[in-house]
Coordinates of C-alpha atoms in Angstrom, one line a residue:
M17 CA -1.5 3.8 -22.2
Q18 CA -2.9 2.2 -19.0
V19 CA -6.0 3.9 -17.8
A20 CA -6.9 3.9 -14.1
L21 CA -10.0 5.1 -12.2
I22 CA -9.6 6.1 -8.5
T23 CA -12.5 6.6 -6.2
G24 CA -11.5 8.8 -3.2
I25 CA -8.8 10.5 -5.3
T26 CA -9.0 13.6 -3.1
G27 CA -8.1 11.7 0.0
Q28 CA -4.6 11.0 1.4
D29 CA -4.2 7.6 -0.4
G30 CA -6.0 8.7 -3.6
S31 CA -3.6 11.7 -4.0
Y32 CA -0.5 9.7 -3.5
L33 CA -1.8 6.9 -5.8
A34 CA -2.6 9.4 -8.5
E35 CA 1.0 10.7 -8.3
L36 CA 2.4 7.2 -8.5
L37 CA 0.3 6.2 -11.5
L38 CA 1.0 9.4 -13.3
S39 CA 4.7 8.8 -12.8
K40 CA 4.3 5.4 -14.4
G41 CA 2.7 6.9 -17.5
Y42 CA -1.0 6.1 -16.7
E43 CA -4.0 8.2 -17.8
V44 CA -5.6 8.8 -14.4
H45 CA -9.3 9.5 -13.7
G46 CA -10.7 10.3 -10.3
L47 CA -14.3 10.2 -9.0
I48 CA -15.2 13.2 -6.8
R49 CA -18.4 14.1 -5.0
R50 CA -20.2 17.4 -5.8
S51 CA -20.1 19.7 -2.8
S52 CA -20.5 23.4 -2.0
S53 CA -16.8 23.8 -1.4
F54 CA -13.7 22.6 -3.2
S55 CA -12.0 19.5 -1.7
T56 CA -9.2 19.0 -4.1
S57 CA -6.3 20.5 -2.2
R58 CA -4.4 17.3 -2.0
I59 CA -4.3 16.9 -5.8
D60 CA -4.3 20.6 -7.0
H61 CA -0.5 20.5 -7.5
L62 CA -0.9 17.7 -10.0
Y63 CA -2.6 19.9 -12.5
S64 CA 0.5 22.1 -13.1
D65 CA 2.5 18.9 -13.4
V66 CA 0.1 17.4 -15.8
H67 CA 0.1 20.5 -18.1
S68 CA 3.9 20.8 -18.1
L69 CA 4.6 17.1 -18.5
E70 CA 1.5 16.3 -20.7
R71 CA 0.3 13.5 -18.4
P72 CA -3.5 13.3 -18.4
L73 CA -5.5 13.6 -15.2
Y74 CA -9.3 13.9 -15.3
L75 CA -11.9 14.3 -12.5
H76 CA -15.5 13.2 -12.8
Y77 CA -18.5 14.0 -10.6
G78 CA -20.0 10.9 -9.1
D79 CA -20.8 9.1 -5.8
L80 CA -20.4 5.6 -4.4
S81 CA -24.1 5.8 -3.4
D82 CA -25.2 6.4 -6.9
S83 CA -25.0 3.4 -9.2
S84 CA -25.8 5.3 -12.4
S85 CA -22.8 7.7 -11.9
L86 CA -20.5 4.7 -11.3
I87 CA -21.7 2.9 -14.4
N88 CA -21.6 6.0 -16.6
T89 CA -18.1 6.9 -15.4
I90 CA -16.7 3.4 -16.0
N91 CA -18.2 3.2 -19.4
Q92 CA -16.9 6.7 -20.4
V93 CA -13.4 6.1 -19.0
R94 CA -13.0 2.5 -19.9
P95 CA -10.3 1.9 -17.3
N96 CA -7.9 -1.1 -17.2
E97 CA -7.7 -0.7 -13.4
V98 CA -10.2 0.6 -10.8
Y99 CA -9.0 1.4 -7.3
N100 CA -11.8 1.8 -4.7
L101 CA -10.4 4.1 -2.0
G102 CA -13.6 6.1 -1.4
A103 CA -15.7 5.8 1.8
Q104 CA -16.6 7.4 5.0
S105 CA -13.4 6.2 6.7
H106 CA -13.4 7.7 10.2
V107 CA -14.0 5.0 12.7
K108 CA -15.4 7.3 15.5
V109 CA -17.7 9.1 13.0
S110 CA -19.0 5.7 11.8
F111 CA -20.7 5.2 15.2
E112 CA -22.6 8.5 14.6
M113 CA -23.3 7.9 10.9
P114 CA -23.6 4.1 10.6
E115 CA -26.1 4.0 7.7
F116 CA -24.0 6.5 5.6
T117 CA -20.8 4.6 6.5
A118 CA -22.4 1.3 5.5
D119 CA -23.7 2.7 2.2
T120 CA -20.4 4.2 1.1
A121 CA -17.9 1.7 2.6
G122 CA -20.0 -1.4 2.0
M123 CA -22.6 -0.9 -0.7
G124 CA -20.4 1.4 -2.7
N125 CA -18.0 -1.4 -3.3
L126 CA -20.8 -3.7 -4.4
R127 CA -22.1 -1.1 -6.9
L128 CA -18.6 -0.9 -8.4
L129 CA -18.3 -4.6 -8.6
E130 CA -21.6 -4.9 -10.4
A131 CA -20.6 -2.2 -12.9
I132 CA -17.3 -4.0 -13.5
R133 CA -19.0 -7.3 -13.9
Y134 CA -21.0 -6.1 -16.9
A135 CA -18.1 -4.3 -18.6
D136 CA -17.2 -5.8 -21.9
W137 CA -13.4 -5.3 -21.4
P138 CA -11.1 -6.7 -18.7
I139 CA -10.8 -4.6 -15.6
R140 CA -8.5 -5.2 -12.6
F141 CA -10.2 -4.1 -9.3
Y142 CA -8.6 -3.1 -6.0
Q143 CA -10.7 -2.9 -2.8
A144 CA -9.2 -0.9 0.1
G145 CA -9.6 -3.0 3.2
S146 CA -8.6 -2.0 6.7
S147 CA -6.9 -3.5 9.7
E148 CA -10.0 -2.4 11.6
M149 CA -11.7 -5.5 10.2
F150 CA -9.6 -7.6 12.7
G151 CA -11.0 -5.5 15.6
L152 CA -10.9 -7.7 18.7
V153 CA -7.9 -9.6 17.4
R154 CA -8.0 -13.4 17.4
E155 CA -4.2 -13.7 17.0
S156 CA -1.2 -11.5 16.7
P157 CA 0.2 -10.5 14.3
Q158 CA -2.7 -10.6 11.9
S159 CA -2.3 -12.1 8.5
E160 CA -4.6 -12.9 5.5
T161 CA -5.9 -16.0 7.4
T162 CA -6.7 -14.3 10.7
P163 CA -10.5 -14.3 11.4
F164 CA -12.2 -10.9 11.3
Y165 CA -13.9 -9.5 14.4
P166 CA -15.0 -5.9 13.5
R167 CA -15.7 -3.5 16.3
S168 CA -17.3 -0.5 14.6
P169 CA -19.8 0.2 11.8
Y170 CA -16.9 1.2 9.6
A171 CA -15.1 -2.1 10.2
V172 CA -18.3 -4.1 9.6
A173 CA -18.8 -2.4 6.3
K174 CA -15.2 -3.1 5.3
V175 CA -15.7 -6.8 6.1
F176 CA -18.8 -6.9 3.9
S177 CA -16.7 -5.3 1.1
H178 CA -13.9 -7.7 1.6
W179 CA -16.0 -10.8 1.2
M180 CA -18.1 -9.3 -1.6
T181 CA -14.8 -8.8 -3.5
V182 CA -13.9 -12.4 -2.9
Q183 CA -17.4 -13.5 -3.9
Y184 CA -17.2 -11.7 -7.3
R185 CA -13.7 -13.0 -7.9
E186 CA -14.8 -16.6 -7.3
A187 CA -18.4 -16.4 -8.8
Y188 CA -17.7 -14.3 -11.9
G189 CA -13.9 -14.6 -12.5
L190 CA -13.2 -10.9 -11.9
F191 CA -9.7 -9.8 -11.2
A192 CA -10.8 -8.5 -7.8
S193 CA -8.2 -8.1 -5.0
N194 CA -8.3 -6.9 -1.4
G195 CA -5.5 -4.9 0.2
I196 CA -5.8 -5.1 4.0
L197 CA -3.8 -2.0 4.9
F198 CA -2.9 -1.2 8.5
N199 CA -2.7 2.4 9.7
H200 CA -0.7 4.5 7.3
E201 CA 0.0 8.2 7.8
S202 CA 1.5 11.3 6.2
P203 CA 1.3 15.1 6.1
R204 CA -1.8 14.5 4.0
R205 CA -3.7 12.5 6.6
G206 CA -7.1 14.0 7.5
P207 CA -6.9 16.4 10.5
T208 CA -9.3 14.5 12.6
F209 CA -7.2 11.3 12.6
V210 CA -5.2 11.0 15.8
T211 CA -1.7 11.2 14.3
R212 CA -2.4 14.3 12.3
K213 CA -4.3 15.8 15.1
I214 CA -1.2 15.5 17.2
T215 CA 1.2 17.0 14.7
R216 CA -1.1 19.8 13.8
A217 CA -1.5 20.7 17.5
I218 CA 2.2 20.9 17.9
G219 CA 2.4 23.5 15.1
A220 CA -0.5 25.4 16.6
I221 CA 1.0 25.4 20.1
L222 CA 4.4 26.7 18.9
A223 CA 2.6 29.3 16.8
G224 CA 0.7 30.5 19.9
R225 CA -2.7 29.5 18.7
Q226 CA -3.4 26.6 21.0
T227 CA -2.3 25.4 24.4
K228 CA -4.1 22.1 24.9
L229 CA -4.7 18.9 22.9
Y230 CA -7.6 16.7 23.8
L231 CA -7.4 13.0 23.0
G232 CA -9.0 9.7 23.9
N233 CA -7.3 6.3 24.5
L234 CA -3.6 6.8 24.7
E235 CA -2.9 3.1 25.3
A236 CA -4.3 1.9 21.9
R237 CA -1.5 0.2 20.0
R238 CA -1.3 0.5 16.2
D239 CA 0.9 -0.6 13.3
W240 CA 1.8 2.7 11.7
G241 CA 3.4 3.0 8.2
Y242 CA 4.1 5.7 5.6
A243 CA 1.2 6.3 3.2
P244 CA 3.3 6.8 -0.1
E245 CA 4.8 3.4 0.4
Y246 CA 1.4 1.8 1.1
V247 CA -0.1 3.1 -2.1
E248 CA 2.7 1.4 -4.1
S249 CA 1.4 -1.9 -2.6
M250 CA -2.0 -1.2 -4.2
W251 CA -0.4 -0.9 -7.6
R252 CA 1.7 -4.0 -7.0
I253 CA -1.4 -6.0 -6.0
L254 CA -3.0 -5.3 -9.4
Q255 CA 0.2 -6.1 -11.3
H256 CA 0.3 -9.6 -9.7
D257 CA -0.4 -12.5 -12.1
H258 CA -3.7 -13.4 -10.3
A259 CA -6.2 -11.7 -8.0
D260 CA -5.6 -12.3 -4.3
D261 CA -5.7 -10.7 -0.8
F262 CA -2.7 -9.1 0.9
V263 CA -2.0 -7.6 4.4
I264 CA 0.1 -4.5 4.1
A265 CA 1.9 -3.5 7.4
T266 CA 5.2 -2.8 9.2
G267 CA 4.9 -5.6 11.8
E268 CA 5.6 -3.1 14.6
M269 CA 3.2 -1.7 17.2
H270 CA 3.4 1.6 19.0
T271 CA 1.0 3.3 21.4
V272 CA -0.7 6.7 20.9
R273 CA 1.3 7.8 23.9
E274 CA 4.6 6.8 22.2
F275 CA 3.6 8.8 19.1
L276 CA 2.9 11.8 21.4
D277 CA 6.2 11.5 23.2
V278 CA 8.2 11.3 20.0
A279 CA 6.3 14.1 18.3
F280 CA 6.5 16.5 21.2
G281 CA 10.0 15.5 22.0
L282 CA 11.1 16.6 18.5
V283 CA 10.4 20.2 19.4
G284 CA 11.6 20.0 23.0
L285 CA 8.2 19.8 24.7
R286 CA 6.6 17.4 27.1
A287 CA 3.4 15.9 25.9
D288 CA 2.0 15.7 29.4
D289 CA 2.1 19.5 29.7
H290 CA -0.3 19.9 26.8
V291 CA -2.4 16.7 26.5
E292 CA -5.7 16.1 28.3
I293 CA -8.0 13.1 28.1
D294 CA -11.5 13.8 26.8
P295 CA -14.0 10.9 27.2
R296 CA -15.8 12.0 24.1
Y297 CA -13.0 10.6 22.0
F298 CA -13.3 7.1 23.3
R299 CA -15.2 4.6 21.0
P300 CA -18.2 2.6 22.3
T301 CA -16.1 -0.5 21.5
E302 CA -12.4 -0.1 21.5
V303 CA -9.8 -1.8 19.4
D304 CA -6.8 -2.3 21.7
E305 CA -4.1 -3.4 19.4
L306 CA -3.4 -4.1 15.7
C307 CA -0.2 -5.5 14.2
G308 CA 0.1 -6.9 10.7
D309 CA 2.1 -9.7 9.1
A310 CA 3.0 -8.5 5.5
G311 CA 5.1 -11.6 4.8
K312 CA 2.9 -12.7 1.9
A313 CA 3.2 -9.2 0.2
A314 CA 7.0 -9.4 0.6
R315 CA 7.2 -12.8 -0.9
L316 CA 4.8 -12.4 -3.8
L317 CA 4.8 -8.7 -4.5
G318 CA 8.3 -7.7 -3.4
W319 CA 6.8 -5.0 -1.2
H320 CA 8.6 -3.8 1.8
T321 CA 8.2 -0.8 4.1
T322 CA 11.4 1.4 4.5
T323 CA 10.3 4.4 6.6
P324 CA 10.8 3.7 10.4
F325 CA 8.3 4.9 12.9
D326 CA 10.5 7.8 14.2
E327 CA 11.1 9.0 10.7
L328 CA 7.4 9.0 9.9
V329 CA 6.7 11.1 13.0
R330 CA 9.4 13.5 12.0
I331 CA 8.1 13.9 8.5
M332 CA 4.6 14.8 9.8
V333 CA 5.8 17.2 12.5
E334 CA 8.1 19.1 10.1
A335 CA 5.2 19.5 7.6
D336 CA 2.7 20.7 10.2
L337 CA 5.2 23.1 11.6
R338 CA 5.6 24.7 8.2
E339 CA 1.9 24.8 7.7
A340 CA 1.6 26.7 11.0
G341 CA 4.2 29.2 9.8
V342 CA 6.9 27.8 12.1
D343 CA 10.4 27.2 10.8
P344 CA 11.3 23.5 11.8
A345 CA 15.0 24.4 11.8
G346 CA 14.4 26.9 14.6
V347 CA 12.4 24.7 17.0
M348 CA 13.3 21.0 16.3
V349 CA 15.9 19.7 18.7
R350 CA 18.7 17.5 17.6
S351 CA 17.4 14.5 19.5
S352 CA 14.2 13.6 21.4
V353 CA 12.6 10.8 23.3
G354 CA 12.9 7.9 20.8
A355 CA 13.6 10.1 17.8
E356 CA 16.2 11.9 15.8
G357 CA 15.4 15.4 14.6

């Protein structure tokens, strides 16, 4: 049986990756931080599946800032594959907590690489990169050869992790790969990220619990994909015959304003009637546009995205309507601006 260790297993990507690996017969272990409240809601449903289907899933307390917990967990679990998805991953928050962000998103990766370097069995390592590393883009679309120009503490930390992964691959012969994933969303996206903030607000507005939605830069353009498809690329990257770096993206850009119009249009509302700009949500240094070229992943991994932008928005709106106690069938219109419902 293949054994995988996932840091950040309680996050959006970690939960989808755990599901994928369990479906492939893996024994899955996840690293979780000790806190005063439970944070496992995204993976709680897996326990009943595990018990009924006898597929093992285990959680271990640890932290990317604590080398001893990483070394102990790796030696206890003895994984064949390690997926590093853990970090303080909110770009705006990284300006307010730069040291913590650098420690988890940057040094956490280094601590894992060191633990793997001294393991006496082969381990394939995946580092979760980010399109934010391209920042003030040098060319468009961005590929594996595009120079990085990070524009936030989070992005700087991810660039550090990217090159440290390459360093350990070349210096010590580790199977260490980087996935440079562009924005990917789902109903499990964190509520402070702009896409989920929008779809949750729609549910709250229709449920009568909210009237306004406050946002920052509506003209920012992003390459948005569907998270379950993106975690499959992580697995494919570690099944490749040699370690390498891959951009994972759709190759299409849409503005935050477009996301708003499609999402609100799905329920027959006008975004302009509910959205107000709040300067607090602007970053000190903005990233105006990001668009990825996933041609290498298509050629070498056979990976392709299949969920169009409008369908992604619809999936998220429907899920957040249900979470708000609103029946999607009763409020979603047959067609909207740029989307089918």
